CSV table of C-alpha atoms and ligand atoms in Angstrom, one decimal:
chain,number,residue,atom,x,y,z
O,1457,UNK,CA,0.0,0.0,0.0
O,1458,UNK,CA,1.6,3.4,-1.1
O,1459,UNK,CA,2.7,5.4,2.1
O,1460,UNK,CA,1.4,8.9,1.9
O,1461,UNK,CA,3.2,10.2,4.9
O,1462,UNK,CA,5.8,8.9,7.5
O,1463,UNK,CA,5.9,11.1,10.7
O,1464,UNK,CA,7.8,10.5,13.6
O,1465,UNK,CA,5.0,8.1,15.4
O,1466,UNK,CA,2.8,7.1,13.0
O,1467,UNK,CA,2.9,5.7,9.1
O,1468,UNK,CA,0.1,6.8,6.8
O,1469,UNK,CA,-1.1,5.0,3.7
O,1470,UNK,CA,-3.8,5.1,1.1
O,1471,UNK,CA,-6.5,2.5,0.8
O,1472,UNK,CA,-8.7,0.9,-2.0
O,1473,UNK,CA,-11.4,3.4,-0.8
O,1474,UNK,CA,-9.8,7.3,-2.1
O,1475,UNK,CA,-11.6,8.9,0.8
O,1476,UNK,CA,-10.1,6.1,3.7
O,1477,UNK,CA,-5.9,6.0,5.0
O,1478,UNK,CA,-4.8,3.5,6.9
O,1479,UNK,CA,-3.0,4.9,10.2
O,1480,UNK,CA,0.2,2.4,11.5
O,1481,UNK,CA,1.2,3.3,14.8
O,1482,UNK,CA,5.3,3.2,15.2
O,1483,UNK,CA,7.5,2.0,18.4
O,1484,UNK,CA,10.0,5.3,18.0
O,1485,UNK,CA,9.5,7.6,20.4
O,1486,UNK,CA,10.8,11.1,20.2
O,1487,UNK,CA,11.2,14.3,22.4
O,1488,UNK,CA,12.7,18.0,22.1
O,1489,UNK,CA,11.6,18.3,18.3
O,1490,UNK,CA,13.6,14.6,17.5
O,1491,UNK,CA,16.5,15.7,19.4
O,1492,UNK,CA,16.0,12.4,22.0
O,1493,UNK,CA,14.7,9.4,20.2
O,1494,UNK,CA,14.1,5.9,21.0
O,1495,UNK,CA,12.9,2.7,19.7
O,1496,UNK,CA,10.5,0.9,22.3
O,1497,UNK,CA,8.7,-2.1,21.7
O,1498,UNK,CA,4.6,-1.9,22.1
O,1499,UNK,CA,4.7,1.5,22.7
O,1500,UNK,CA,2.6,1.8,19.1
O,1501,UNK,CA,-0.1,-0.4,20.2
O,1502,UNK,CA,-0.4,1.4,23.4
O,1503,UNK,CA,-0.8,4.6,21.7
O,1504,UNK,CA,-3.1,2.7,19.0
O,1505,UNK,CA,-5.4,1.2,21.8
O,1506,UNK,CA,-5.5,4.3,23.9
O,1507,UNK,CA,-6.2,7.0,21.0
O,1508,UNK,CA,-9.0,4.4,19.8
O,1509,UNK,CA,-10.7,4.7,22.8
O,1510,UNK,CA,-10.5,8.0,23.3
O,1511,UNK,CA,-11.7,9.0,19.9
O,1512,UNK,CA,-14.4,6.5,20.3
O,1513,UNK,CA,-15.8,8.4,23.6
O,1514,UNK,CA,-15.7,11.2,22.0
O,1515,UNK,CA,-17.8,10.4,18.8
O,1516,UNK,CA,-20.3,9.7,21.7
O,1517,UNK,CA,-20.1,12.7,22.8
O,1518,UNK,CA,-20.5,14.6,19.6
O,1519,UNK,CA,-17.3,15.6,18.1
O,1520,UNK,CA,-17.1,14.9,14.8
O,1521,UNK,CA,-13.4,13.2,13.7
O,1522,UNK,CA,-11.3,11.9,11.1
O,1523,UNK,CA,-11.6,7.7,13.2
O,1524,UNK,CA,-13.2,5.3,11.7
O,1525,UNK,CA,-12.2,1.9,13.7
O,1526,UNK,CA,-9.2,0.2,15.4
O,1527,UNK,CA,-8.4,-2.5,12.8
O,1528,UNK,CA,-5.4,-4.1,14.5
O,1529,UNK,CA,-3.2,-3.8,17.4
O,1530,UNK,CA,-1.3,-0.9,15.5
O,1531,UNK,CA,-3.3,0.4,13.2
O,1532,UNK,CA,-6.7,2.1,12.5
O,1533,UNK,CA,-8.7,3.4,9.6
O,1534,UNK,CA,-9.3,7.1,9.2
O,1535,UNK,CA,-10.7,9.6,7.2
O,1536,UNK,CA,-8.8,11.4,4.5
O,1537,UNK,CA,-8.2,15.2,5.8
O,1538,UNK,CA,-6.0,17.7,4.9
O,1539,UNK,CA,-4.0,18.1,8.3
O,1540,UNK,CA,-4.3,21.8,9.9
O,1541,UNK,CA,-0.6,23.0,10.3
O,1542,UNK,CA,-1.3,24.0,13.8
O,1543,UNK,CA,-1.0,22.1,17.4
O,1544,UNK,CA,-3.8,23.3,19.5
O,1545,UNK,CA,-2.8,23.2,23.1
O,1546,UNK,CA,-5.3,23.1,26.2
O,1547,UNK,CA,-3.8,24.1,29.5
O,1548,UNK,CA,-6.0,23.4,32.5
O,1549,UNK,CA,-2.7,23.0,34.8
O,1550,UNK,CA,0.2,25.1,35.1
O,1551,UNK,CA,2.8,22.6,33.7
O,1552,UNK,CA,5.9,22.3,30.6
O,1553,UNK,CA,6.6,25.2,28.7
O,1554,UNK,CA,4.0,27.7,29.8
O,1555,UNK,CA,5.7,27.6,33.1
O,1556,UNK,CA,9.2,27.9,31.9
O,1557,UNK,CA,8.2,31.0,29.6
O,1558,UNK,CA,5.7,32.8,32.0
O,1559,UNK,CA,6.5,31.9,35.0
O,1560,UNK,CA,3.6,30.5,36.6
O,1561,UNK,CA,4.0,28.3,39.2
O,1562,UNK,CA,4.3,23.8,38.3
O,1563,UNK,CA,0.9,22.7,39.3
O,1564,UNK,CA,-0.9,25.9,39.3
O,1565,UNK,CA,-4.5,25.5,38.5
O,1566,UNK,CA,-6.2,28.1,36.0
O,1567,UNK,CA,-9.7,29.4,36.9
O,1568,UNK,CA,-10.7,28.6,32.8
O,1569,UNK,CA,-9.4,26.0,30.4
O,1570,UNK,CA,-6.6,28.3,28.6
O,1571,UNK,CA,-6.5,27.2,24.6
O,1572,UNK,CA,-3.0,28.1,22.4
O,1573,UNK,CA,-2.1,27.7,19.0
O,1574,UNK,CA,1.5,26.8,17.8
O,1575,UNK,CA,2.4,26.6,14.2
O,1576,UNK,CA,3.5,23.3,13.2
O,1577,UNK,CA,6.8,23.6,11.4
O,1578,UNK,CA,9.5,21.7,12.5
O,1579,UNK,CA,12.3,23.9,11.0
O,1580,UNK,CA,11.2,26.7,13.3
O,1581,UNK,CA,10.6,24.6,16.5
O,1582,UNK,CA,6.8,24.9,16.5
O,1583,UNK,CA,6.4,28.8,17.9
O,1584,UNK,CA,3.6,29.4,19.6
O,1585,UNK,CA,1.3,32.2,17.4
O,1586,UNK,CA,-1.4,34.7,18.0
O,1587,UNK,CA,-4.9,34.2,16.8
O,1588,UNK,CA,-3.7,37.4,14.2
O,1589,UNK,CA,-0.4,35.1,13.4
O,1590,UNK,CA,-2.5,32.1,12.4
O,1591,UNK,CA,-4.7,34.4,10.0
O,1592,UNK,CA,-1.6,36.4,8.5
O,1593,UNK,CA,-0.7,32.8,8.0
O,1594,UNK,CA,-3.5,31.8,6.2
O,1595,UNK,CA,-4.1,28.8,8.3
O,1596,UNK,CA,-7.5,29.9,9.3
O,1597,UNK,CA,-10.0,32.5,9.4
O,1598,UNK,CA,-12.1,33.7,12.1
O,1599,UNK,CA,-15.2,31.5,11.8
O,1600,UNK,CA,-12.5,28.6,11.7
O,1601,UNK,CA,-10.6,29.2,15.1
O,1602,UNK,CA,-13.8,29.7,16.6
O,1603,UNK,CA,-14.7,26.3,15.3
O,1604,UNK,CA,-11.3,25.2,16.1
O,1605,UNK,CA,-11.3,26.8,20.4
O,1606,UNK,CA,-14.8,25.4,20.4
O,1607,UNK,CA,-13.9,21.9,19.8
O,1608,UNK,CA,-10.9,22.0,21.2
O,1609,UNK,CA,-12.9,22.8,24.3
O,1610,UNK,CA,-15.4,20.0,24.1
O,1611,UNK,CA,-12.4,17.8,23.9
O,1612,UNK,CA,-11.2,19.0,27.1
O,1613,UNK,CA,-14.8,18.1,28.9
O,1614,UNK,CA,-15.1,14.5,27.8
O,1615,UNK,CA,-11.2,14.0,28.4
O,1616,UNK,CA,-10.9,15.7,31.8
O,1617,UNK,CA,-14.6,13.4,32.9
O,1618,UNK,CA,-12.5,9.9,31.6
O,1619,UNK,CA,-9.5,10.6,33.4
O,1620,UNK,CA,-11.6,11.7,36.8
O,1621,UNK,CA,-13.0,8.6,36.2
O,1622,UNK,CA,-9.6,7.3,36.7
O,1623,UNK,CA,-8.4,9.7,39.5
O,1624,UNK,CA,-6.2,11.3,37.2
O,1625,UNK,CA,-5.8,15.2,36.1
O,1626,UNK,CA,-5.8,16.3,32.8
O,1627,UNK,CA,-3.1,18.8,33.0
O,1628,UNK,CA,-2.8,19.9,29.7
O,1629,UNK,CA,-3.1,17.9,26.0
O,1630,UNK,CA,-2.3,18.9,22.1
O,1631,UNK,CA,-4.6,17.7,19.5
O,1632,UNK,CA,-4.7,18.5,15.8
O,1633,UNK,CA,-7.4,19.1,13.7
O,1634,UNK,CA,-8.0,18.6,9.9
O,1635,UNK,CA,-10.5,19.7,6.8
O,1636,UNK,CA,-12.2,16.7,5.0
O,1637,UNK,CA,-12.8,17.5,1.5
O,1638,UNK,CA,-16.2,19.5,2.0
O,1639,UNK,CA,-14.6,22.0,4.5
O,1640,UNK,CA,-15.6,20.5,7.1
O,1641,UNK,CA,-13.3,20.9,10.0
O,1642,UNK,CA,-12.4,17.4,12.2
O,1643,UNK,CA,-10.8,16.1,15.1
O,1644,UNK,CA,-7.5,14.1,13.7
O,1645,UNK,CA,-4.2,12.6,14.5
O,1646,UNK,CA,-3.9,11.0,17.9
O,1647,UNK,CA,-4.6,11.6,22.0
O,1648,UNK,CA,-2.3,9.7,24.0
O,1649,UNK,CA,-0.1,9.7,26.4
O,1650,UNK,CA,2.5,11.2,23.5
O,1651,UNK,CA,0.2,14.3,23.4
O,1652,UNK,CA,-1.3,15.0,27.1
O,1653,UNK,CA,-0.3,15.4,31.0
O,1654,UNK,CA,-1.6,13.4,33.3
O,1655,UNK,CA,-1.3,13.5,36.8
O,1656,UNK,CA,-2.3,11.2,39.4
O,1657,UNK,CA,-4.9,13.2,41.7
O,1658,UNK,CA,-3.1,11.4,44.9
O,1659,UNK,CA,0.8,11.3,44.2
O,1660,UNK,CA,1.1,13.4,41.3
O,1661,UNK,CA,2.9,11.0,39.6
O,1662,UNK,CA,3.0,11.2,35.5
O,1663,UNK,CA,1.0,8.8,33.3
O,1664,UNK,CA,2.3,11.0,30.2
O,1665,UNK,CA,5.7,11.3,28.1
O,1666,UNK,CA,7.1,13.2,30.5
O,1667,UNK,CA,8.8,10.4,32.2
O,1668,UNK,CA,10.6,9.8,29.0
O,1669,UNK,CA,11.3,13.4,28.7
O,1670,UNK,CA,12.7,13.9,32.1
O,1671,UNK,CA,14.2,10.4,32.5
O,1672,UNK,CA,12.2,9.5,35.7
O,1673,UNK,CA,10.7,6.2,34.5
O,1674,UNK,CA,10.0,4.0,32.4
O,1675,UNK,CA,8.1,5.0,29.1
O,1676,UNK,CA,6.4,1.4,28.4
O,1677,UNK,CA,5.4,0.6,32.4
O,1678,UNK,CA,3.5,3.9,32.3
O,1679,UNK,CA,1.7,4.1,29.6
O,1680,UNK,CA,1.0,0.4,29.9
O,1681,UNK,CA,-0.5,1.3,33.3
O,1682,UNK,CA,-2.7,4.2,32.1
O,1683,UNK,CA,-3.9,1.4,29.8
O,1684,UNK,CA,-5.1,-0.9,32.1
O,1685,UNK,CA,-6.9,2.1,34.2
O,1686,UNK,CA,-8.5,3.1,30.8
O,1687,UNK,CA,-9.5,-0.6,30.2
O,1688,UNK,CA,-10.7,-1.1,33.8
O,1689,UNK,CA,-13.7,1.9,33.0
A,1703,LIG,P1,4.3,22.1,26.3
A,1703,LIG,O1,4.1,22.4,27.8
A,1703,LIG,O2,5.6,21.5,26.0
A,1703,LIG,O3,3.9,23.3,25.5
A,1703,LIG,O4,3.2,21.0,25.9
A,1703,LIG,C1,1.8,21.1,26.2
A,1703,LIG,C2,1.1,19.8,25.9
A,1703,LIG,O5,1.2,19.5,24.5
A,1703,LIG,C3,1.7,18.6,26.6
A,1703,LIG,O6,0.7,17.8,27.0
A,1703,LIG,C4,2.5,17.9,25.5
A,1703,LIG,C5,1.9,18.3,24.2
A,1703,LIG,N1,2.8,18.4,23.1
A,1703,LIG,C6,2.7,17.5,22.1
A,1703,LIG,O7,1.9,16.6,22.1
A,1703,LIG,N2,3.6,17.7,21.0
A,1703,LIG,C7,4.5,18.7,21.0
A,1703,LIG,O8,5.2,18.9,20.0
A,1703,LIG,C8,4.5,19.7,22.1
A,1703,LIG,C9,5.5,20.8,22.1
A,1703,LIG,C10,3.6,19.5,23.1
């Protein structure tokens, strides 16, 4: 099957169906723009199972998105979009880079959900941009990043009521969105561990990346034990 796009956690391909890609979820894992990288075994299935179920919650919920179904372990069928060059960001924690460039305090809780844009463009780092950057830009007009906050926001609901369900905080997550070929604007890539902080309500402890990024544990362990939470619902 001819591979449309290679990223650095996921494979993308065509399918008989023009309209249909087939998503293949890798075992590299990457921080710091690909400046640490590392091959770990299963960590594409867990990121597989764990997006699927979170996009599947939140086509209950309403939001429309580019899943179809989990056909395999590591893979999952998708609708074709046009990717958004943009990471949206929701912040409901003070936490990563917001603290480090602000100066708010680690753990600091904001009174509303707090939504960002960064341009995604690896040869500049991914800056963060202004709502006025994004249109100068031409990545999307008004009525789009209203559609694009909006959504973003209903996100944040259904994800911050699984993890309480778990006894976990949703600190903060990046999703991306994409335009399918009538303009309409949908929920893509992944949500994972990869892409969100999570904090246990208790001990604090990380059930995200960050243990990879700050060397404090094991990458696999983790996410294999946010898994079983997940699958315990
Ligand atoms: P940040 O604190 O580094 O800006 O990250 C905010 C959230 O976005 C965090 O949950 C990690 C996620 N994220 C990605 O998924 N990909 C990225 O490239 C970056 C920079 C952040």
């Amino acid at each position: 099957m001819t591979l449309v796009y290679e990223g650095k956690a996921k494979r993308v391909f065509k399918t008989e169906d023009d309209n249909i890609y087939r998503i293949e979820y890798k075992d590299e894992v990457t921080a710091g723009n690909g400046a640490k990288k590392d091959k770990m075994a299963g960590k594409g299935r867990l990121n597989n199972l764990i997006t699927s179920y979170f996009f599947e919650r939140l086509i209950q919920e309403g939001v429309p998105s580019h899943f179809i179904e989990r056909t395999s372990e590591t893979e999952q069928l998708v609708k074709k979009v046009t990717i958004i060059p943009l990471e949206v960001v929701v912040r409901n924690v003070a936490a990563g880079s917001i603290v480090k460039r602000l100066g708010f305090d680690n753990g600091q809780v904001f009174d509303k959900p707090l939504v960002e844009f960064y341009y995604k463009k690896d040869e500049l780092n991914d800056p963060f941009i202004s709502d006025d950057h994004v249109k100068l830009l031409g990545l999307a007009d008004d009525k789009d990043i209203h559609e694009l906050k909006r959504q973003a926001l209903i996100v944040n609901e259904t994800l911050i009521k699984i993890m309480n369900e778990m006894d976990l905080t949703l600190v903060d997550f990046k999703i991306e969105f994409g335009k399918d070929s009538d303009g309409n604007i949908l929920l893509a890539d992944e949500i994972s561990p990869d892409t969100c902080r999570i904090w246990d309500k208790a001990t604090n402890e990380n059930f995200d990346k960050d243990v990879y990024r700050n060397n404090t544990g094991s990458l696999i362990d983790t996410y294999t034990k946010f898994y079983n939470k997940l699958e315990a619902l």
